[in-house]
Amino acid sequence: MKIYTKGGDKGTTSLIGGKRVGKSDPQVEVYGQIDELNAWIGLLVAESGFPDVCRFLTDIQQDLFKIGGFYSFDFSEGKPYPYPFVEAASVERLEKEIDRMQAGLPELKAFILPGGCPLAARTHVARTVCRRVERCMDGFGGIPEAAQVQGSLAKAYINRLSDYLFVLARFFQHQSGLADVLL
């Protein structure tokens, strides 16, 4: 498989299904933001040193790849999305992990400034990228009725993922022996 196709040299790219759109198309922006988020998660995997966290983050990367594929699909004909997708259990898995980590952290009584130890700071960056993904998803209105269930599930997943990343940043800060950086 060749890495370069030269198809994008004129400022367009293909959606899954073959339709060509401009690289600044809102749909391309959504899956591009998801790709950036996935790369930030990959950085956390590379740097965390916590095997259980790494496995969980790798599962998140796989979920993000599925969501990115969804937003890469040509919905112009109103067709349903035919490929594997995240399920409600994926959102629940994030919630359970948030609750598990939160139970081992000091009670939160003030706003936290993004930062702290380097790993916590990078996790906060991933969280803000996740919030940007959420805004892009919300602004993209091209999902047809046939794919609304998946679109809603993707939004719930990304919303919960930002919560998870917030708690993960606190976890990394706590594991480094430092207190949260409070406002």
C-alpha atoms as one frame of an Amber mdcrd trajectory, in Angstrom:
protein
   0.000   0.000   0.000   1.422   3.364  -1.008   1.401   6.097   1.592   1.030
   8.864  -0.961  -1.732   8.974  -3.554  -1.253  12.560  -4.766  -5.043  12.881
  -4.593  -4.825  15.610  -1.988  -2.352  17.789  -3.839  -5.184  20.041  -4.998
  -6.704  20.502  -1.550  -9.238  17.681  -1.499  -9.495  14.341   0.245 -11.742
  11.285  -0.008 -14.382  10.266   2.465 -15.054   6.565   3.038 -17.146   5.794
  -0.007 -15.006   7.809  -2.412 -16.636  11.249  -2.385 -14.008  13.989  -2.575
 -14.352  17.041  -0.338 -12.145  19.998   0.490  -9.602  19.500   3.241 -11.230
  22.383   5.115 -14.664  20.700   4.995 -16.304  20.606   8.472 -16.490  16.818
   8.313 -12.756  16.565   7.623 -12.178  18.956  10.521 -14.062  16.617  12.871
 -12.115  13.497  12.009  -8.870  15.473  11.885  -9.498  16.655  15.445 -10.258
  13.069  16.488  -6.957  12.001  14.929  -5.114  14.691  16.918  -6.804  13.538
  20.121  -5.803   9.955  19.357  -2.191  11.084  18.910  -2.262  12.844  22.301
  -3.639   9.673  23.885  -0.773   7.787  22.206   1.693  10.174  23.849   0.128
   9.429  27.234   0.462   5.696  26.551   4.125   6.189  25.668   4.891   8.202
  28.792   2.595   6.973  31.562   4.479   3.952  32.902   1.277   2.572  34.478
   0.492  -0.706  32.641  -3.223  -0.715  33.535  -3.598   2.894  32.400  -1.715
   2.116  29.183  -4.056  -0.773  28.382  -7.107   1.375  29.087  -5.761   4.236
  26.973  -5.003   1.838  24.121  -8.631   0.671  24.249  -9.648   4.340  24.053
  -7.427   4.766  20.998  -9.244   1.897  19.308 -12.598   3.481  20.162 -11.405
   6.823  18.785 -10.334   5.113  15.580 -13.885   3.765  15.200 -15.384   7.197
  15.890 -12.953   8.786  13.438 -14.031   6.242  10.817 -17.645   7.160  11.448
 -16.914  10.837  10.822 -14.902   9.887   7.703 -17.936   8.200   6.116 -19.785
   9.696   3.150 -23.251  10.392   4.594 -24.402  12.359   1.535 -26.796   9.627
   0.406 -28.363   9.215   3.858 -27.041   5.680   4.293 -26.512   4.134   7.741
 -22.938   3.601   8.889 -22.109  -0.048   8.098 -18.899  -0.614  10.084 -18.158
  -1.662  13.699 -18.758   1.132  16.169 -18.436   1.889  19.869 -21.296   0.699
  22.023 -23.031   2.086  25.078 -20.853  -0.303  27.119 -17.830   1.758  26.018
 -19.307   4.857  27.651 -20.120   2.842  30.770 -16.545   1.511  30.865 -15.275
   5.107  30.955 -17.703   5.949  33.763 -16.593   2.958  35.840 -12.940   3.865
  35.408 -13.654   7.485  36.361 -15.410   6.304  39.526 -12.611   3.844  40.356
  -9.853   6.455  39.987 -11.850   9.181  41.716 -12.263   6.957  44.792  -8.500
   7.061  45.343  -8.113  10.818  44.949  -8.536  13.635  47.466 -11.937  15.284
  47.416 -12.101  18.114  44.917 -13.085  21.396  46.595 -11.840  24.006  44.110
 -11.096  24.511  40.438  -7.870  22.974  39.189  -5.474  24.833  36.954  -4.277
  22.736  34.012  -0.679  21.830  34.672   1.126  20.111  37.473   3.666  17.388
  36.798   4.560  16.950  33.106   2.330  13.899  32.640  -0.659  15.601  34.276
  -0.058  18.707  32.156  -0.010  16.654  28.938  -3.194  14.914  30.043  -4.847
  18.306  30.498  -3.807  19.189  26.939  -5.419  15.934  25.742  -8.550  16.894
  27.711  -8.772  20.296  26.019  -8.276  18.691  22.605 -11.085  16.301  23.543
 -13.334  19.271  24.326 -12.449  20.761  20.926 -13.444  17.472  19.287 -16.753
  17.685  21.116 -17.373  21.205  19.808 -16.505  20.165  16.243 -18.803  17.166
  16.450 -21.611  19.356  17.706 -21.059  21.825  14.867 -21.153  19.162  12.151
 -24.730  18.674  11.019 -24.215  16.159   8.221 -25.222  12.973  10.033 -28.423
  11.565   8.521 -31.341  10.163  10.492 -30.139   6.614   9.736 -26.922   7.257
  11.696 -28.226   9.475  14.527 -27.950   6.741  17.171 -24.254   6.324  16.405
 -23.754  10.093  16.280 -25.359  10.497  19.710 -23.273   7.670  21.120 -20.094
   9.234  19.711 -20.938  12.537  21.400 -21.607  10.820  24.733 -18.341   8.903
  24.458 -16.285  12.035  23.747 -18.014  13.932  26.557 -17.239  11.140  29.025
 -13.697  10.839  27.688 -13.000  14.467  28.589 -14.200  13.721  32.129 -11.949
  10.659  32.228  -8.950  12.706  31.075  -9.617  15.279  33.813  -9.596  12.559
  36.468  -6.577  10.882  34.846  -4.641  14.160  35.078  -5.484  14.298  38.768
  -4.422  10.632  39.115  -1.042  11.326  37.494  -0.553  14.384  39.703  -1.437
  12.391  42.825   0.842   9.502  41.811   3.710  11.972  41.399   3.261  12.918
  45.073   2.058  16.423  44.283  -1.179  18.143  45.194  -3.563  19.454  42.552
  -2.741  22.962  41.330  -5.746  24.841  42.666  -7.186  28.141  41.487
